[in-house]
PDB file of C-alpha atoms in Angstrom:
ATOM      1  CA  UNK A  22    -129.440 -38.767 -73.795  1.00  0.00           C
ATOM      2  CA  UNK A  23    -128.677 -36.952 -70.601  1.00  0.00           C
ATOM      3  CA  UNK A  24    -128.912 -33.366 -69.592  1.00  0.00           C
ATOM      4  CA  UNK A  25    -127.108 -33.206 -66.273  1.00  0.00           C
ATOM      5  CA  UNK A  26    -128.028 -29.991 -64.551  1.00  0.00           C
ATOM      6  CA  UNK A  27    -125.539 -28.984 -61.869  1.00  0.00           C
ATOM      7  CA  UNK A  28    -127.161 -25.994 -60.196  1.00  0.00           C
ATOM      8  CA  UNK A  29    -129.289 -22.941 -60.799  1.00  0.00           C
ATOM      9  CA  UNK A  30    -128.333 -19.540 -59.405  1.00  0.00           C
ATOM     10  CA  UNK A  31    -130.970 -16.808 -59.151  1.00  0.00           C
ATOM     11  CA  UNK A  32    -129.434 -13.371 -59.499  1.00  0.00           C
ATOM     12  CA  UNK A  33    -130.552 -10.096 -57.967  1.00  0.00           C
ATOM     13  CA  UNK A  34    -130.764  -6.815 -59.836  1.00  0.00           C
ATOM     14  CA  UNK A  35    -127.425  -5.694 -58.375  1.00  0.00           C
ATOM     15  CA  UNK A  36    -125.585  -8.996 -58.848  1.00  0.00           C
ATOM     16  CA  UNK A  37    -121.905  -9.193 -59.730  1.00  0.00           C
ATOM     17  CA  UNK A  38    -120.405 -11.207 -62.549  1.00  0.00           C
ATOM     18  CA  UNK A  39    -118.131 -12.771 -59.915  1.00  0.00           C
ATOM     19  CA  UNK A  40    -120.740 -15.549 -59.737  1.00  0.00           C
ATOM     20  CA  UNK A  41    -119.364 -16.785 -63.076  1.00  0.00           C
ATOM     21  CA  UNK A  42    -115.839 -16.976 -61.700  1.00  0.00           C
ATOM     22  CA  UNK A  43    -117.068 -19.128 -58.822  1.00  0.00           C
ATOM     23  CA  UNK A  44    -118.276 -21.979 -61.052  1.00  0.00           C
ATOM     24  CA  UNK A  45    -117.028 -21.363 -64.572  1.00  0.00           C
ATOM     25  CA  UNK A  46    -113.874 -20.283 -66.326  1.00  0.00           C
ATOM     26  CA  UNK A  47    -112.787 -20.963 -69.890  1.00  0.00           C
ATOM     27  CA  UNK A  48    -109.217 -21.594 -68.731  1.00  0.00           C
ATOM     28  CA  UNK A  49    -110.093 -24.091 -65.966  1.00  0.00           C
ATOM     29  CA  UNK A  50    -109.482 -27.780 -66.498  1.00  0.00           C
ATOM     30  CA  UNK A  51    -113.221 -28.523 -66.277  1.00  0.00           C
ATOM     31  CA  UNK A  52    -115.258 -25.490 -67.375  1.00  0.00           C
ATOM     32  CA  UNK A  53    -119.014 -25.712 -66.760  1.00  0.00           C
ATOM     33  CA  UNK A  54    -121.394 -25.083 -69.627  1.00  0.00           C
ATOM     34  CA  UNK A  55    -124.450 -23.019 -68.737  1.00  0.00           C
ATOM     35  CA  UNK A  56    -127.557 -21.322 -70.002  1.00  0.00           C
ATOM     36  CA  UNK A  57    -129.116 -18.210 -68.549  1.00  0.00           C
ATOM     37  CA  UNK A  58    -132.552 -16.705 -68.305  1.00  0.00           C
ATOM     38  CA  UNK A  59    -133.175 -13.139 -69.400  1.00  0.00           C
ATOM     39  CA  UNK A  60    -134.782 -10.337 -67.448  1.00  0.00           C
ATOM     40  CA  UNK A  61    -137.352 -10.091 -70.258  1.00  0.00           C
ATOM     41  CA  UNK A  62    -139.899 -12.731 -69.254  1.00  0.00           C
ATOM     42  CA  UNK A  63    -137.377 -15.179 -67.793  1.00  0.00           C
ATOM     43  CA  UNK A  64    -136.899 -16.936 -71.129  1.00  0.00           C
ATOM     44  CA  UNK A  65    -133.618 -18.689 -72.010  1.00  0.00           C
ATOM     45  CA  UNK A  66    -131.220 -16.430 -73.891  1.00  0.00           C
ATOM     46  CA  UNK A  67    -130.591 -17.809 -77.390  1.00  0.00           C
ATOM     47  CA  UNK A  68    -127.732 -16.992 -79.738  1.00  0.00           C
ATOM     48  CA  UNK A  69    -126.933 -17.893 -83.332  1.00  0.00           C
ATOM     49  CA  UNK A  70    -123.683 -19.805 -83.726  1.00  0.00           C
ATOM     50  CA  UNK A  71    -121.756 -21.431 -86.534  1.00  0.00           C
ATOM     51  CA  UNK A  72    -120.482 -24.996 -86.109  1.00  0.00           C
ATOM     52  CA  UNK A  73    -117.172 -26.394 -87.343  1.00  0.00           C
ATOM     53  CA  UNK A  74    -118.796 -27.467 -90.631  1.00  0.00           C
ATOM     54  CA  UNK A  75    -120.062 -23.919 -91.335  1.00  0.00           C
ATOM     55  CA  UNK A  76    -123.741 -24.540 -90.511  1.00  0.00           C
ATOM     56  CA  UNK A  77    -125.664 -22.032 -88.395  1.00  0.00           C
ATOM     57  CA  UNK A  78    -127.734 -22.998 -85.352  1.00  0.00           C
ATOM     58  CA  UNK A  79    -129.618 -21.484 -82.386  1.00  0.00           C
ATOM     59  CA  UNK A  80    -128.377 -22.365 -78.920  1.00  0.00           C
ATOM     60  CA  UNK A  81    -128.998 -21.374 -75.295  1.00  0.00           C
ATOM     61  CA  UNK A  82    -125.752 -23.087 -74.143  1.00  0.00           C
ATOM     62  CA  UNK A  83    -122.500 -21.246 -73.461  1.00  0.00           C
ATOM     63  CA  UNK A  84    -119.031 -21.356 -71.899  1.00  0.00           C
ATOM     64  CA  UNK A  85    -117.469 -18.308 -70.303  1.00  0.00           C
ATOM     65  CA  UNK A  86    -114.641 -17.303 -72.584  1.00  0.00           C
ATOM     66  CA  UNK A  87    -113.514 -14.011 -71.081  1.00  0.00           C
ATOM     67  CA  UNK A  88    -114.592 -11.386 -68.556  1.00  0.00           C
ATOM     68  CA  UNK A  89    -114.155  -8.070 -70.366  1.00  0.00           C
ATOM     69  CA  UNK A  90    -114.992  -5.854 -67.386  1.00  0.00           C
ATOM     70  CA  UNK A  91    -117.361  -5.870 -64.412  1.00  0.00           C
ATOM     71  CA  UNK A  92    -120.458  -5.579 -66.614  1.00  0.00           C
ATOM     72  CA  UNK A  93    -119.594  -7.472 -69.823  1.00  0.00           C
ATOM     73  CA  UNK A  94    -118.407 -10.969 -70.741  1.00  0.00           C
ATOM     74  CA  UNK A  95    -117.558 -12.900 -73.887  1.00  0.00           C
ATOM     75  CA  UNK A  96    -119.297 -16.274 -74.203  1.00  0.00           C
ATOM     76  CA  UNK A  97    -118.541 -19.191 -76.514  1.00  0.00           C
ATOM     77  CA  UNK A  98    -121.740 -20.497 -78.140  1.00  0.00           C
ATOM     78  CA  UNK A  99    -122.022 -24.281 -77.732  1.00  0.00           C
ATOM     79  CA  UNK A 100    -123.771 -26.537 -80.259  1.00  0.00           C
ATOM     80  CA  UNK A 101    -126.184 -29.047 -78.642  1.00  0.00           C
ATOM     81  CA  UNK A 102    -126.083 -32.390 -80.477  1.00  0.00           C
ATOM     82  CA  UNK A 103    -127.490 -35.899 -80.148  1.00  0.00           C
ATOM     83  CA  UNK A 104    -125.478 -39.142 -79.967  1.00  0.00           C
ATOM     84  CA  UNK A 105    -125.038 -39.062 -83.756  1.00  0.00           C
ATOM     85  CA  UNK A 106    -123.702 -35.480 -83.801  1.00  0.00           C
ATOM     86  CA  UNK A 107    -126.847 -33.996 -85.327  1.00  0.00           C
ATOM     87  CA  UNK A 108    -128.101 -30.680 -83.976  1.00  0.00           C
ATOM     88  CA  UNK A 109    -130.751 -30.900 -81.248  1.00  0.00           C
ATOM     89  CA  UNK A 110    -133.196 -28.011 -81.050  1.00  0.00           C
ATOM     90  CA  UNK A 111    -133.805 -26.550 -77.592  1.00  0.00           C
ATOM     91  CA  UNK A 112    -135.609 -27.665 -75.364  1.00  0.00           C
ATOM     92  CA  UNK A 113    -134.831 -31.239 -76.440  1.00  0.00           C
ATOM     93  CA  UNK A 114    -132.286 -33.125 -74.332  1.00  0.00           C
ATOM     94  CA  UNK A 115    -128.749 -33.062 -75.683  1.00  0.00           C
ATOM     95  CA  UNK A 116    -126.033 -35.718 -75.587  1.00  0.00           C
ATOM     96  CA  UNK A 117    -123.060 -33.401 -76.071  1.00  0.00           C
ATOM     97  CA  UNK A 118    -122.332 -29.672 -76.191  1.00  0.00           C
ATOM     98  CA  UNK A 119    -119.821 -29.144 -78.980  1.00  0.00           C
ATOM     99  CA  UNK A 120    -117.389 -26.241 -78.775  1.00  0.00           C
ATOM    100  CA  UNK A 121    -117.389 -23.773 -81.660  1.00  0.00           C
ATOM    101  CA  UNK A 122    -115.487 -20.713 -82.819  1.00  0.00           C
ATOM    102  CA  UNK A 123    -118.610 -18.578 -82.328  1.00  0.00           C
ATOM    103  CA  UNK A 124    -118.878 -16.119 -79.473  1.00  0.00           C
ATOM    104  CA  UNK A 125    -121.107 -13.316 -78.275  1.00  0.00           C
ATOM    105  CA  UNK A 126    -120.769 -10.379 -75.871  1.00  0.00           C
ATOM    106  CA  UNK A 127    -123.358 -10.180 -73.083  1.00  0.00           C
ATOM    107  CA  UNK A 128    -124.075  -7.481 -70.485  1.00  0.00           C
ATOM    108  CA  UNK A 129    -124.885  -8.588 -66.938  1.00  0.00           C
ATOM    109  CA  UNK A 130    -128.080  -6.498 -66.917  1.00  0.00           C
ATOM    110  CA  UNK A 131    -129.712  -9.017 -69.260  1.00  0.00           C
ATOM    111  CA  UNK A 132    -129.264 -12.009 -66.884  1.00  0.00           C
ATOM    112  CA  UNK A 133    -131.778 -13.041 -64.211  1.00  0.00           C
ATOM    113  CA  UNK A 134    -130.697 -16.672 -63.510  1.00  0.00           C
ATOM    114  CA  UNK A 135    -127.954 -19.105 -64.541  1.00  0.00           C
ATOM    115  CA  UNK A 136    -128.337 -22.875 -65.008  1.00  0.00           C
ATOM    116  CA  UNK A 137    -125.127 -24.914 -65.170  1.00  0.00           C
ATOM    117  CA  UNK A 138    -124.583 -28.360 -66.673  1.00  0.00           C
ATOM    118  CA  UNK A 139    -121.909 -31.029 -66.235  1.00  0.00           C
ATOM    119  CA  UNK A 140    -118.460 -30.395 -67.695  1.00  0.00           C
ATOM    120  CA  UNK A 141    -118.690 -34.007 -68.977  1.00  0.00           C
ATOM    121  CA  UNK A 142    -121.185 -32.724 -71.565  1.00  0.00           C
ATOM    122  CA  UNK A 143    -118.536 -30.649 -73.367  1.00  0.00           C
ATOM    123  CA  UNK A 144    -117.297 -32.323 -76.568  1.00  0.00           C
ATOM    124  CA  UNK A 145    -118.484 -35.745 -75.355  1.00  0.00           C
ATOM    125  CA  UNK A 146    -117.380 -38.498 -77.731  1.00  0.00           C
ATOM    126  CA  UNK A 147    -120.191 -39.275 -80.158  1.00  0.00           C
ATOM    127  CA  UNK A 148    -121.553 -42.781 -80.639  1.00  0.00           C
ATOM    128  CA  UNK A 149    -120.865 -44.313 -84.030  1.00  0.00           C
ATOM    129  CA  UNK A 150    -124.053 -46.217 -84.971  1.00  0.00           C
ATOM    130  CA  UNK A 151    -121.988 -48.594 -87.152  1.00  0.00           C
ATOM    131  CA  UNK A 152    -119.867 -49.728 -84.206  1.00  0.00           C
ATOM    132  CA  UNK A 153    -122.673 -51.569 -82.393  1.00  0.00           C
ATOM    133  CA  UNK A 154    -122.386 -55.355 -82.464  1.00  0.00           C
ATOM    134  CA  UNK A 155    -125.545 -57.475 -82.433  1.00  0.00           C
TER     135      UNK A 155
END
């Protein structure tokens, strides 16, 4: 399993959400998934999402869905899974970040750093264990 980190951006107290527009947009051909660290201890921000099968999960991985104004954004919660499609608990390495219908609103004041990942990780085709030939 791979976890391809693209870059990490440290943000100052007076940062602008324009940093998201520079590397991530939900409407771009290749949006970049990301996680961010909070101002409270620098821990990854986690959200509860619901996958396409109706199961709930915790995830620190997101896609920018919409900028609501200069201080607030809507994020899609991504489900981290292994090669078989089963949920991977953070901080384990993921194989794919599956898109969901779950989203969350976040204020810029809660963000201290952003870590991006490869757009290839979004909805990566899963490996069918029955398709391997010996």
